Structures are given as structure tokens and as C-alpha cells.
Coordinates of C-alpha atoms in Angstrom, one line a residue:
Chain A
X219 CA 289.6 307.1 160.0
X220 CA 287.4 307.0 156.4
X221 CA 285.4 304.3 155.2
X222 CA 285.4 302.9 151.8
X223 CA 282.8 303.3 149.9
X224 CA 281.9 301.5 147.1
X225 CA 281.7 303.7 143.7
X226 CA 281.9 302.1 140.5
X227 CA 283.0 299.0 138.5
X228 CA 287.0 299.2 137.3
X229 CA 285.8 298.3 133.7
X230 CA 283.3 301.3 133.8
X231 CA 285.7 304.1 133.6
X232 CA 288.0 303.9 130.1
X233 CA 291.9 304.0 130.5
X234 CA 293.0 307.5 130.4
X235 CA 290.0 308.9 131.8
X236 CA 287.3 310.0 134.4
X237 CA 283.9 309.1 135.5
X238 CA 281.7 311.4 138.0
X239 CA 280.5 309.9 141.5
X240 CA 277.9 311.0 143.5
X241 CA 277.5 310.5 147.3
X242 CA 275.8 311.4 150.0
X243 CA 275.2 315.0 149.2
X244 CA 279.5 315.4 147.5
X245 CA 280.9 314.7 144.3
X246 CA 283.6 313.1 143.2
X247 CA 286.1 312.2 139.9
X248 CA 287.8 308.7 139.7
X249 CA 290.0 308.5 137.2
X250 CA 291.7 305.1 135.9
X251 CA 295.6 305.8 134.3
X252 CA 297.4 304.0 131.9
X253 CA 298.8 301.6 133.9
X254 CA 294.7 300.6 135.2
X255 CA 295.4 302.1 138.7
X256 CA 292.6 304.3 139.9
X257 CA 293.0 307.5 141.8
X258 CA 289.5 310.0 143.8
X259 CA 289.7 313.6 144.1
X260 CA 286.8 315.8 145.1
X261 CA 284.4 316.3 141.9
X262 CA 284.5 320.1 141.5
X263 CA 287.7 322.2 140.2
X264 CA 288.7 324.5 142.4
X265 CA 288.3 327.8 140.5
X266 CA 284.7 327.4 139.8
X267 CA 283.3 324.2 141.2
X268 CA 283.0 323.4 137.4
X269 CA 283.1 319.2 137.1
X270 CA 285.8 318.1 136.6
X271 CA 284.2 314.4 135.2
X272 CA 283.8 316.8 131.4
X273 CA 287.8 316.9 131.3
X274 CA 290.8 315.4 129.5
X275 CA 292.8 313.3 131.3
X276 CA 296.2 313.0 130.3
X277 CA 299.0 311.5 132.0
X278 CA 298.8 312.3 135.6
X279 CA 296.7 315.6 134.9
X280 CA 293.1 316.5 134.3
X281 CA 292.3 319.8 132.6
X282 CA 288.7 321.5 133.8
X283 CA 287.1 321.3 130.8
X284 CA 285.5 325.1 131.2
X285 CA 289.3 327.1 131.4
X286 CA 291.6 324.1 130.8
X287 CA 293.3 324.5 134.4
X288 CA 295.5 322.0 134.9
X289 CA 295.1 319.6 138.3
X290 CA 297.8 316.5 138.8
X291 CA 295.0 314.2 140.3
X292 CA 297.7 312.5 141.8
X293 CA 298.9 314.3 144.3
X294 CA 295.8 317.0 143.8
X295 CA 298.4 319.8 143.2
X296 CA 297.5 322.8 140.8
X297 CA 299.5 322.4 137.9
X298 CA 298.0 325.6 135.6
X299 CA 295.9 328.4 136.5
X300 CA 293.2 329.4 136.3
X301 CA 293.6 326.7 139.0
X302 CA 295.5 328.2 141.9
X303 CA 294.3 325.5 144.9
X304 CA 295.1 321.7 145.3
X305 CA 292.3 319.8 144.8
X306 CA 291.5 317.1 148.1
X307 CA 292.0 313.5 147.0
X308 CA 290.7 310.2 148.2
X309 CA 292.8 306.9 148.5
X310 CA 291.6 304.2 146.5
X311 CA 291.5 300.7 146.4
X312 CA 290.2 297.6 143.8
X313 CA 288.4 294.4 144.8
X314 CA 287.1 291.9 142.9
X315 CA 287.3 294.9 140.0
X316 CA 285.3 296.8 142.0
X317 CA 286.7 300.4 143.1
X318 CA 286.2 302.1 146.5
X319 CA 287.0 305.4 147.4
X320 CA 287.7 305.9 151.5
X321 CA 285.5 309.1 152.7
X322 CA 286.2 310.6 156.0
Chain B
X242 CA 317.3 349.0 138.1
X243 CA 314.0 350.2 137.6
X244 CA 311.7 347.4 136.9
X245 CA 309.3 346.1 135.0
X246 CA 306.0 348.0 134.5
X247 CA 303.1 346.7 133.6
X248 CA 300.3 348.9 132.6
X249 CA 296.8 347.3 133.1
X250 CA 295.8 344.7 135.5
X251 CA 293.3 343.0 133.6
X252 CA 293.2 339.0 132.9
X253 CA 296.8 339.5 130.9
X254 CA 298.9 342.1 132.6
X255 CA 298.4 340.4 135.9
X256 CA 299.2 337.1 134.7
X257 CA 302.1 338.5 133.0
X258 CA 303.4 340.1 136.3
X259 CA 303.3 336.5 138.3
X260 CA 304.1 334.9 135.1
X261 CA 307.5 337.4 135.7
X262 CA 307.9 335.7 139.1
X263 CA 306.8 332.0 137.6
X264 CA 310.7 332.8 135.4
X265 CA 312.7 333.9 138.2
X266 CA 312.7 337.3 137.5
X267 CA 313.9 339.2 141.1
X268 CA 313.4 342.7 140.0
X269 CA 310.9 345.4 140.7
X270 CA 307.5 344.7 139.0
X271 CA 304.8 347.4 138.9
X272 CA 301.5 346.6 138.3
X273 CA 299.2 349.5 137.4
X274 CA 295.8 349.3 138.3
X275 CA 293.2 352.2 137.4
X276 CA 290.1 350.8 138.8
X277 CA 289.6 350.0 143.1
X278 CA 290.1 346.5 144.5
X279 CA 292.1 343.6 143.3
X280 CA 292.5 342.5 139.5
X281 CA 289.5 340.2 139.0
X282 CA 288.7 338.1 135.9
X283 CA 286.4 339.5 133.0
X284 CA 284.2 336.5 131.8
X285 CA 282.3 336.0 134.9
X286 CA 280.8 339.7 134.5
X287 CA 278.5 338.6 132.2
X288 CA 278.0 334.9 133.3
X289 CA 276.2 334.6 136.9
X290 CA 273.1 334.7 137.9
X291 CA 273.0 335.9 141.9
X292 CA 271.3 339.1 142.5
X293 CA 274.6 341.2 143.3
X294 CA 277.5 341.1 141.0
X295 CA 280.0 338.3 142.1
X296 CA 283.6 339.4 141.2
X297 CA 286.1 336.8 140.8
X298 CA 289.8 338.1 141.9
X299 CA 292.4 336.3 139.9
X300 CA 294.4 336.5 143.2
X301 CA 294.3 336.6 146.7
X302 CA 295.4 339.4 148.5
X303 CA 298.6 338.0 150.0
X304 CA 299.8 336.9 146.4
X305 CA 300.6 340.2 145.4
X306 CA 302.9 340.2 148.4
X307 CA 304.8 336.8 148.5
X308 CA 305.6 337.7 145.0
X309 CA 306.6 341.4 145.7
X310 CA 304.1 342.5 143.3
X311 CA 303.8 346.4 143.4
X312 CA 300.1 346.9 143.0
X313 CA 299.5 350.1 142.4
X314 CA 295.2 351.0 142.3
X315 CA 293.0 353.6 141.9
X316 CA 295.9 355.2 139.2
X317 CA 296.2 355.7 135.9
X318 CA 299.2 356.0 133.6
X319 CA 298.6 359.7 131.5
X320 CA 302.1 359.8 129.9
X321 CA 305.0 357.2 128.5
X322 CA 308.0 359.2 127.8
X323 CA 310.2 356.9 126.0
X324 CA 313.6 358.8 125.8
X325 CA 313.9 358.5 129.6
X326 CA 312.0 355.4 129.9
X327 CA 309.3 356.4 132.6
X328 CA 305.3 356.4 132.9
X329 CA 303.8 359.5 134.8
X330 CA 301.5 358.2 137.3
X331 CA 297.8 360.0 138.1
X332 CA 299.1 360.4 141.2
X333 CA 301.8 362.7 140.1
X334 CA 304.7 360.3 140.4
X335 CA 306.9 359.4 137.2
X336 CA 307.7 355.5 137.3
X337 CA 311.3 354.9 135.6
X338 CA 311.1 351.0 133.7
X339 CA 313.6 348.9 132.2
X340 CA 310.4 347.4 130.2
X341 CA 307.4 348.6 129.7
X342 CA 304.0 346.3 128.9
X343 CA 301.4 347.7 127.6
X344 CA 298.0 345.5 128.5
X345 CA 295.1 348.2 128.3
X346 CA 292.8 346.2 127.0
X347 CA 289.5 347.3 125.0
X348 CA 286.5 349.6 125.9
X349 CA 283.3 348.7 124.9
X350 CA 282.5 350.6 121.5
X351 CA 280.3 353.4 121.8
X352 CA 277.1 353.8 120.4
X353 CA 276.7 356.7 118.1
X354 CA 273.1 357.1 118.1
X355 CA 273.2 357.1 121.7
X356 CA 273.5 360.6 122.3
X357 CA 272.4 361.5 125.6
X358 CA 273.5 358.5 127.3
X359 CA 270.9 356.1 127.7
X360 CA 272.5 352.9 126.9
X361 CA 274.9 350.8 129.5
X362 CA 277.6 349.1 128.4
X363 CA 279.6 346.1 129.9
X364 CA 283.2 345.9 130.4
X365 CA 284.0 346.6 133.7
X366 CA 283.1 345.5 137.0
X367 CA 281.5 349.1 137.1
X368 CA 279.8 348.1 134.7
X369 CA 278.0 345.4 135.8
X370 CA 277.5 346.6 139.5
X371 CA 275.2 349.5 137.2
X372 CA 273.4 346.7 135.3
X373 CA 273.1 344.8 138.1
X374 CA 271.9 347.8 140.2
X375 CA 269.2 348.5 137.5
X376 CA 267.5 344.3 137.1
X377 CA 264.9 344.6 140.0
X378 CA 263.0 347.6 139.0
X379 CA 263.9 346.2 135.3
X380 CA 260.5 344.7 133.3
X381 CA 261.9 345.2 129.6
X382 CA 265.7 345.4 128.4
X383 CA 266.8 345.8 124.9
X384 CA 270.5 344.8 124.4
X385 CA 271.9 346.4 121.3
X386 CA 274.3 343.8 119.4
X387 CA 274.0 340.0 119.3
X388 CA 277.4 339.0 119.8
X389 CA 278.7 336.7 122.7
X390 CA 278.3 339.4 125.2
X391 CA 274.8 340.7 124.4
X392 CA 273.6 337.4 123.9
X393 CA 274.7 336.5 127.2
X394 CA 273.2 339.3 128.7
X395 CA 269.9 338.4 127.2
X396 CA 270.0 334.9 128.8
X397 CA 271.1 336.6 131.8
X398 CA 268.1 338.7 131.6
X399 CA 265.8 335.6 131.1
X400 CA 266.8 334.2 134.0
X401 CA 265.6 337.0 136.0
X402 CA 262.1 336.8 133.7
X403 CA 263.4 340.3 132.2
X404 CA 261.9 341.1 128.9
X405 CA 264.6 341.2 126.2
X406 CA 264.8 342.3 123.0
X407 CA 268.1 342.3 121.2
X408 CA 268.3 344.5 118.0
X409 CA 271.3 343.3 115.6
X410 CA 272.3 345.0 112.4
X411 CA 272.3 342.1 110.3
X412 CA 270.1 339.1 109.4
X413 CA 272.1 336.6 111.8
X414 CA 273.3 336.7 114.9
X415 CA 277.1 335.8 116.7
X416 CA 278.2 337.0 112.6
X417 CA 282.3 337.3 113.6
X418 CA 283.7 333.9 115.2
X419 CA 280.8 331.0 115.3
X420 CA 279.9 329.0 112.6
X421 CA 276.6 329.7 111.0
X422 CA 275.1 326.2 112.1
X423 CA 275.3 326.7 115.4
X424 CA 274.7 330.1 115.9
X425 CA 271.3 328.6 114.6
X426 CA 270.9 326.8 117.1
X427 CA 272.0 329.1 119.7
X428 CA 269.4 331.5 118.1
X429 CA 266.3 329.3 118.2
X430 CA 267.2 328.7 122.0
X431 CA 267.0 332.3 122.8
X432 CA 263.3 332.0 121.1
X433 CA 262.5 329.3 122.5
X434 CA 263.3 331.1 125.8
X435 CA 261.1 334.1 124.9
X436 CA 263.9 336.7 123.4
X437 CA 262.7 338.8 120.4
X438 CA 265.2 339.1 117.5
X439 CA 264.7 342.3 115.8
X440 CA 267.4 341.3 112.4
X441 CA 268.6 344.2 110.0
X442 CA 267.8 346.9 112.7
X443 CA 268.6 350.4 112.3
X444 CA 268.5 352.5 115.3
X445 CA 266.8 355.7 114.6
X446 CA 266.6 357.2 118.1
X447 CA 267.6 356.6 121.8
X448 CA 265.4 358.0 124.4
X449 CA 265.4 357.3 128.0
X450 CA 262.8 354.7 127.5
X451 CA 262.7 353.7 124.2
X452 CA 264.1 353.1 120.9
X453 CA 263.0 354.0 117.7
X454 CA 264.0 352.1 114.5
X455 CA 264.4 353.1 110.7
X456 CA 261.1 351.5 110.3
X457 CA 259.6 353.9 112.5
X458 CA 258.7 351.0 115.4
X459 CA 259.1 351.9 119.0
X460 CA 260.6 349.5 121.5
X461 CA 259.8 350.5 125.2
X462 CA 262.8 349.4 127.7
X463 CA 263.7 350.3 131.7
X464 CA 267.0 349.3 130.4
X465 CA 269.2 349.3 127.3
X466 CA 272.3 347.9 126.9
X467 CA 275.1 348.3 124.5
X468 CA 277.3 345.8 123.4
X469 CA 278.9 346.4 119.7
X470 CA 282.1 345.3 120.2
X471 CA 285.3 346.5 121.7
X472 CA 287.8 349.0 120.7
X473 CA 291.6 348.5 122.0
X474 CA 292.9 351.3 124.5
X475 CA 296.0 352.6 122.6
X476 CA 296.0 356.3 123.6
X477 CA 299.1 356.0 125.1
X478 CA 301.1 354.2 122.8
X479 CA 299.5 356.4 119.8
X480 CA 300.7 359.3 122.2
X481 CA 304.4 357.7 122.4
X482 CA 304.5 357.3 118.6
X483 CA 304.4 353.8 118.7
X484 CA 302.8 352.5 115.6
X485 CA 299.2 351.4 116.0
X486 CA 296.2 350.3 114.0
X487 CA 293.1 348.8 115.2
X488 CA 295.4 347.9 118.1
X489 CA 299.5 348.6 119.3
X490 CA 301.5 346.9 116.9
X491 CA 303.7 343.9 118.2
X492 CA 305.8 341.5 116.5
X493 CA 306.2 337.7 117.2
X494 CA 307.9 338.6 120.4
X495 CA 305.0 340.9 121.3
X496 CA 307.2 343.7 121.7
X497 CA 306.4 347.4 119.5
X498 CA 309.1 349.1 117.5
X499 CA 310.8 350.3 120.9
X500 CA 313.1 347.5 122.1
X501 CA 311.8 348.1 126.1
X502 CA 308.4 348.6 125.2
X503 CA 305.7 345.3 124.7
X504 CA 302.0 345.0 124.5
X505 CA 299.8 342.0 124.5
X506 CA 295.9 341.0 125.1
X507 CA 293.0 342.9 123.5
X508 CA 294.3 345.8 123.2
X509 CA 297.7 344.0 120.7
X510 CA 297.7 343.4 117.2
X511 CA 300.4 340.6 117.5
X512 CA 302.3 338.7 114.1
X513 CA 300.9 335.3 114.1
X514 CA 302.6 332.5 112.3
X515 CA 299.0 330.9 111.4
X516 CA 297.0 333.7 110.6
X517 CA 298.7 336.8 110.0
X518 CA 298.6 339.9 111.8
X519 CA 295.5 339.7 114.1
X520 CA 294.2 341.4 117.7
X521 CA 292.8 338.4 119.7
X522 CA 289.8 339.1 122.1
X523 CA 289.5 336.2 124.4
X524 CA 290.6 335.5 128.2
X525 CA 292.2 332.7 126.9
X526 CA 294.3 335.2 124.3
X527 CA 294.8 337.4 127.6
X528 CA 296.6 334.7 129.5
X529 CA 298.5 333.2 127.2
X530 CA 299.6 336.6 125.7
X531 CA 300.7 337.8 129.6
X532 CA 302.3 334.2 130.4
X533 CA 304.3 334.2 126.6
X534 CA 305.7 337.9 127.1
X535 CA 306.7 337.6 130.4
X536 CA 309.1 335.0 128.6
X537 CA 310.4 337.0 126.1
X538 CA 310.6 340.6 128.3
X539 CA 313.2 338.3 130.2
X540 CA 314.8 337.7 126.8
X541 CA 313.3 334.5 125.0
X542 CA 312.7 334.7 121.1
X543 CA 310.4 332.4 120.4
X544 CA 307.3 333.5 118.3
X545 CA 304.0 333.5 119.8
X546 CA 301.7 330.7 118.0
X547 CA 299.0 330.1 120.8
X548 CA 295.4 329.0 118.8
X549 CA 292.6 331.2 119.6
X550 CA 290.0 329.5 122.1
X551 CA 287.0 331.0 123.2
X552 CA 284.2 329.9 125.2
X553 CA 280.5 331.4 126.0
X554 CA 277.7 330.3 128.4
X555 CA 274.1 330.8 127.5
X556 CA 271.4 329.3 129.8
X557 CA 272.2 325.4 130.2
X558 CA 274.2 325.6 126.5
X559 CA 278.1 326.0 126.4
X560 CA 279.7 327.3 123.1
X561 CA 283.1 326.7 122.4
X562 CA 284.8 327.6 119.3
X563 CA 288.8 327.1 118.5
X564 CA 290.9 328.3 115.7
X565 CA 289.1 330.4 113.4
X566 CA 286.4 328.5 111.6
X567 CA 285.7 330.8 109.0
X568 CA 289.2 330.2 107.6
X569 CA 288.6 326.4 106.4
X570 CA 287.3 325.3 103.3
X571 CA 284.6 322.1 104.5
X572 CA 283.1 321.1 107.8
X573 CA 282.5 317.8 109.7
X574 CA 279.9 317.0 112.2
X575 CA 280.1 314.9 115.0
X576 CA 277.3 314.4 117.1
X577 CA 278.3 313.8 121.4
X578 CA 275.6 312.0 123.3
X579 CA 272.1 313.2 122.6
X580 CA 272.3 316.9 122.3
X581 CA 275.7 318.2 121.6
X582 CA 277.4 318.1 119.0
X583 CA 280.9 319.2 117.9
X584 CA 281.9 321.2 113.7
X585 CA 285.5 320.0 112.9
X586 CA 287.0 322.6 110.2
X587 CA 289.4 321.6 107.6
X588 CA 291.4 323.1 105.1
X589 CA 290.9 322.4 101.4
X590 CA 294.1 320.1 102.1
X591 CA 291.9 318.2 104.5
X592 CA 294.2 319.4 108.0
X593 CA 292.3 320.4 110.8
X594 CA 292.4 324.0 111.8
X595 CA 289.3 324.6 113.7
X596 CA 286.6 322.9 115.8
X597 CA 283.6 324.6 117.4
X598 CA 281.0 323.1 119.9
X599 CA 277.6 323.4 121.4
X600 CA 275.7 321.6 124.0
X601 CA 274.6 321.4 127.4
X602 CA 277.0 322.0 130.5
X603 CA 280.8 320.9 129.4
X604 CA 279.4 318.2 127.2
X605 CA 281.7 319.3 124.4
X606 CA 284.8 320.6 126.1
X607 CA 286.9 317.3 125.8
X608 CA 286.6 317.3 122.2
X609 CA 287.4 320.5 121.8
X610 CA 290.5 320.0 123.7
X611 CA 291.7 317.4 122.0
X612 CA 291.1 319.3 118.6
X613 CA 293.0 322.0 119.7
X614 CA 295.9 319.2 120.6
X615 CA 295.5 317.8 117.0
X616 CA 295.7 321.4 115.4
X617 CA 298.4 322.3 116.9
X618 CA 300.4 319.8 115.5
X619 CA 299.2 319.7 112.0
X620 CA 297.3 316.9 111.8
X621 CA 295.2 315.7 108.5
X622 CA 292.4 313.3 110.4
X623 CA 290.3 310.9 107.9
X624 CA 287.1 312.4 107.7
X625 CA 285.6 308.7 109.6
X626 CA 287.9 309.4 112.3
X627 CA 286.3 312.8 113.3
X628 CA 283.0 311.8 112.6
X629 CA 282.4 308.6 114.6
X630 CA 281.4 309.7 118.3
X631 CA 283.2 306.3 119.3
X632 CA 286.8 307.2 117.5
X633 CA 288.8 308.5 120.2
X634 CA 290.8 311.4 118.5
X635 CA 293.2 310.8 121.2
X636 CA 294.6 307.8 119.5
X637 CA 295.1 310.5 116.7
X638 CA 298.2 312.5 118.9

């Protein structure tokens, strides 16, 4: 059972894109779609903890911006190598245009 | 049937080999390894900072396996015969093939002054575990060649409070793929983090030591390092008759003159619809060459047009350079944030068909990517659009 945490204002991340979060010692990317729903997986891309925040998002996918591995944020599958492993993701959820992220 | 074999497990022949699997190809693939251990990735050999050499394997283990990849290390292919379609093996074995790919890669290019064998040179994992072996008793280095590699040996080297001097034959450094204007910059870092440039150099003498210049100046060192460049491994294919230059011949399919027989990454000199005939040197050209002819060894004809893309790291700065900026006719500048900034390159018909970057971290990758995106399909950008750091080139696609 997580708790939701607090991690940014809705309007603070652009549509099509992704914003870094910091807490408590773990980093995170929220990324806001299209259609202004939000979506949390862990910060770091799994080939080589580069940030993942630097990327393009497009669609469902962010590339790592150091190889251009391709990660659906989605569902946190690997979608092009050099990104081999899923990525962990976080569910998310909008009040008063305010987005949380539930942590274990 | 006899399989597919691939010759070289660098960063492109093991890609292609899964890539193989990726297309639902169910026959026997050997992959031919000639150094220990698993295939690992290139790049990070001269990009980390620990005190032992960190190897990164491109797969796991068990990969090789769930894919029935024949991995086959520690051997070296000495012979193609082409008549009878087989590669004898080191280990005394001749390996039949329905197709062949050749992905040998590049060795570092030798030094000619070094005579005796003074200089070390990075390509392999080898390589870097005798570099790497060498740093703690290391005060002074001299790196030979102020390219990507040797200039990220020297920030390497910094980090470690090494001295470094880096001798290049010419009055600028990083001469072949980066844009003057940041190689500038990328320069005055390296001063600015205590690295002597020694421009115009000619190298007189190699002793174990030190190095003596034209100019008769000495340069003491506990280490020297070579890195001039990189030379394509075609041997074998010169060996099989298979037409070669600075690299094996391919055409759009990346397959040589023999109808079983490809080659791709640094060591091919592939027909590309952009620029020509040209060998591409990147991990980026590696994977994309391995994924693309793992298509068309299963039959596709489509033409390989992948742009070239290229990244370095040096200290807290990340270069990244894609197309071939030396090919356009103006430049553009768009400043990112406070410290980055990002050279769009245009034709003299005003379409973009290269971008280069430079800042700190990843600060510039996004823009890169998206320049690559507006490359690839042609695109003639207003001059306003790629200059303001608010316009988001996305809206461009």
C-alpha cells in the first residue's frame, strides 16, 4: 500500500513532455500526454541510469536522450534497445490540478 | 541449412544476430567472438571514471540462449572460402553459412613513429584494462591525437588529477566531424581544466618516457596514448577477393559483390542515398547497420538511409553532432537555457541537414532528436523557427 505524494503542478509540465522529480533520496519522470493525462516512472533509464527528464516524448514513448532507447512510459516496457529492461512506473492521480504520484 | 554467420561480436554483429531473431528467423546463427567474455558495448571504454574498467555487456548471459545464439569466443575466423561457402575457425573447425556478415570493425591506427612500442592505444576492452592498469602509478600522460577518443581520454585523465598533454597534428582540434565553433569551446574547457594543447605537432621520437618533437622539445610521460584514428579490419574479405577500399564494399543492401556475403559497421563502406559512398564510425552507425542487414540477409531490398549521429562526453559537457555538418552551406544558432547551445546546418536551399550540440549533461539531446526527425524528412525550417529557444520544432513534423 503507497502513499501519494505530492510532485508538481499539472500546468508545470508542457503537453507531450516530461519534468524530473526528486524525493526522498529517488528520482522520478512525470510525463503529461496529449490527451493532459499524466503518467510516473522511476527517473533513471535503465541502460545507464541516464535521466530520463532530457528526453523526447512522443506519443506513448520517451527516448533516453544519451542513446535514444525507446521506453513506452505507459506500461514501462522497453520498446528499443539500447534499453533492454522495463522501467517501474507509479500510478498517478490529479487534484485540484495538482499531480501525485503513489510511492511504496 | 547451415546458418547464418556472423563474424564479429562487436556493437553491430551482435545486434544483427538478435536483430536475426527480432524477424523471425529460426535458423542457425553463429556469432564469432575473438576476444574472452560476452560482447560488451564500445563507448563506455573511454567514458567512466571508477578505478577498474567497468565493461558494459550488450546482453545478458541467458540471451544468447533464449535466442539460440551460437556464441562462439576466444576464436577467430582465419579463412572465408567462398566457393564452398564456409569460415575456418581458429579452432580448427570450418563453419558452412548460407550468409555470411562481415562486422570486424576497425583497429586503432598505428603510430609510425612509435617504433618500439611505447604508446597504448584504445579499442578494446584490453585496451582499457592496460590503460586502466597503468593510471595509479600515472603523474603525466601525453595522448597523441585530439579527436573524440583522445580528448576523452584527457578528461578522463583530469579526473584522476593526471597530467595531460595532447599533441595534435594540426592547428585545431576534433578537425573531422564537429563544427569549428564548438570544438572551441570544447577546447577552452580542456584549458580551462589544465590540459596542454601542443597544435601543429610533429613527433620526432618515442622513448619509453618521453617524446621529442620537430622542434626539438621533450615532453616527459608515465604514459602515452595513441589515438589517430581507426582503420577497418578487412583482411579477410581483401583475402576472399571481395572488393575493398578504405573499408569492404557494400551496396544499399549492405551486401559485397557475393550474393551470401554482407558487411556492415566500421569496418563497411556502404552506398548511401544522402551522401555517397561513406564508412560510418559511430555506435549508433553500428546498431543500425546490424538491425538494417539482418533485414535484408532475410531478403528485404530496401536501401539503407539511417543519418549519422554521434555523441561524446567530456567532463560535465555532452557533444552531439548529427548528419554531417561540414556538408551545409550556413549555420544557425540557438541558444538552450544558460549554457548550451545547439548549430542547425542548412543547405544553400535553406533544408536542414545537420545539427550539432554542446552543453552540460543531456541539455541538448532533445533538440538534437528532434533535428534528426526534421532531417529525415526534408524539411526547409524558417530561419526564426530554429533560432527562437521557445519555438518548439516539434510543431515543425
Amino acid at each position: 500500500m503507497g502513499n501519494w505524494v505530492s510532485a508538481c503542478h499539472a500546468n508545470e509540465i508542457d503537453e507531450e513532455d516530461v519534468i524530473r522529480f526528486d524525493h526522498e533520496q529517488k528520482t522520478y519522470a512525470i510525463y503529461r500526454n496529449l490527451d493532459d493525462q499524466f503518467f510516473c516512472t522511476d527517473g533513471l533509464c535503465t541502460h545507464e541510469n541516464v535521466h530520463l527528464a532530457d528526453g523526447l516524448v512522443m506519443d506513448d514513448i520517451i527516448e533516453c536522450p544519451k542513446h535514444n532507447g525507446q521506453l513506452n512510459y505507459v506500461t514501462g516496457e522497453a520498446k528499443r534497445i539500447p534499453i533492454c529492461k522495463n522501467i517501474k512506473t507509479y500510478l498517478t492521480k490529479i487534484e485540484n490540478n495538482q499531480v501525485f504520484i503513489q510511492i511504496d | 541449412m547451415a546458418g547464418i554467420t556472423i563474424v564479429g561480436s562487436g556493437d553491430c554483429g551482435t545486434r544483427a544476430a538478435f536483430s536475426l531473431r527480432e524477424n523471425d528467423y529460426k535458423g542457425i546463427i553463429n556469432l564469432i567472438n575473438n576476444e574472452n567474455g560476452l560482447p560488451y558495448e564500445r563507448p563506455p571504454l573511454s567514458k567512466q571514471n571508477g578505478d577498474v574498467v567497468k565493461i558494459n555487456s550488450i546482453m545478458s548471459p541467458e540471451e544468447y540462449e533464449k535466442h539460440s545464439i551460437n556464441l562462439i569466443s576466444n576464436t577467430r575466423v582465419l579463412k572465408i572460402n567462398r566457393e564452398s561457402k564456409f569460415v575456418s575457425l581458429s579452432n580448427g573447425i570450418d563453419l558452412y553459412y548460407d550468409k555470411l556478415l562481415i562486422s570486424t570493425g576497425a583497429y586503432a591506427r598505428p603510430l609510425q613513429q612509435d617504433k618500439f612500442n611505447h604508446c597504448l592505444y584504445l579499442r578494446s576492452k584490453n585496451d582499457a584494462e592496460l590503460i586502466f592498469a597503468k593510471l595509479p602509478l600515472t603523474k603525466k600522460a601525453v595522448i597523441i591525437g585530439a579527436g573524440l577518443i583522445g580528448l576523452e581520454m584527457a578528461a578522463l585523465l583530469r579526473n584522476k588529477n593526471i597530467e595531460v598533454s595532447v599533441l595534435q597534428d594540426s592547428d585545431r582540434i576534433l578537425e573531422r566531424a564537429v563544427p569549428e565553433k564548438l570544438a572551441e569551446i570544447i577546447a577552452e574547457k580542456h584549458k580551462s581544466e589544465g590540459v596542454k594543447f601542443f597544435y601543429n605537432a610533429q613527433i620526432e621520437n618515442i622513448e619509453k618516457n618521453c617524446i621529442t618533437l620537430a622542434t626539438k622539445e621533450k615532453i616527459q610521460a608515465d604514459l602515452i596514448i595513441s589515438a589517430i584514428g581507426a582503420v577497418a579490419k578487412t583482411d579477410l574479405a581483401i583475402e576472399a577477393n571481395l572488393p575493398c577500399a578504405n573499408g569492404i564494399i557494400v551496396n544499399g543492401q549492405l551486401r559485397t559483390d557475393d550474393p551470401y556475403i554482407y558487411a556492415a559497421g566500421d569496418c563497411a563502406i556502404c552506398k548511401h542515398p544522402r551522401y555517397g559512398s561513406i564508412r560510418f564510425e559511430t555506435w549508433r552507425n553500428a546498431v543500425d547497420q546490424g538491425e538494417f542487414v539482418a533485414k535484408s540477409i532475410l531478403g528485404s531490398n530496401e536501401e539503407f538511409n539511417k543519418l549519422p549521429w554521434f555523441w561524446s562526453d567530456q567532463y560535465e559537457l555532452s557533444l552531439q553532432v548529427v548528419g554531417v555538418p561540414s556538408l551545409a552551406e550556413t549555420t544557425v544558432k540557438r541558444s538552450i537555457k544558460k549554457n548550451a547551445r545547439v548549430l542547425f546546418h542548412l543547405s544553400s536551399k535553406g533544408q536542414l541537414v545537420a545539427a550539432s550540440g554542446l552543453g552540460p549533461g543531456n541539455s541538448v539531446a532533445k533538440t538534437i532528436r528532434l533535428a534528426e526527425l526534421l532531417i529525415e524528412k526534408n524539411k526547409q525550417p524558417l530561419i526564426e523557427e530554429l533560432e527562437d529557444e521557445n519555438f518548439n520544432l516539434k510543431k515543425l513534423l
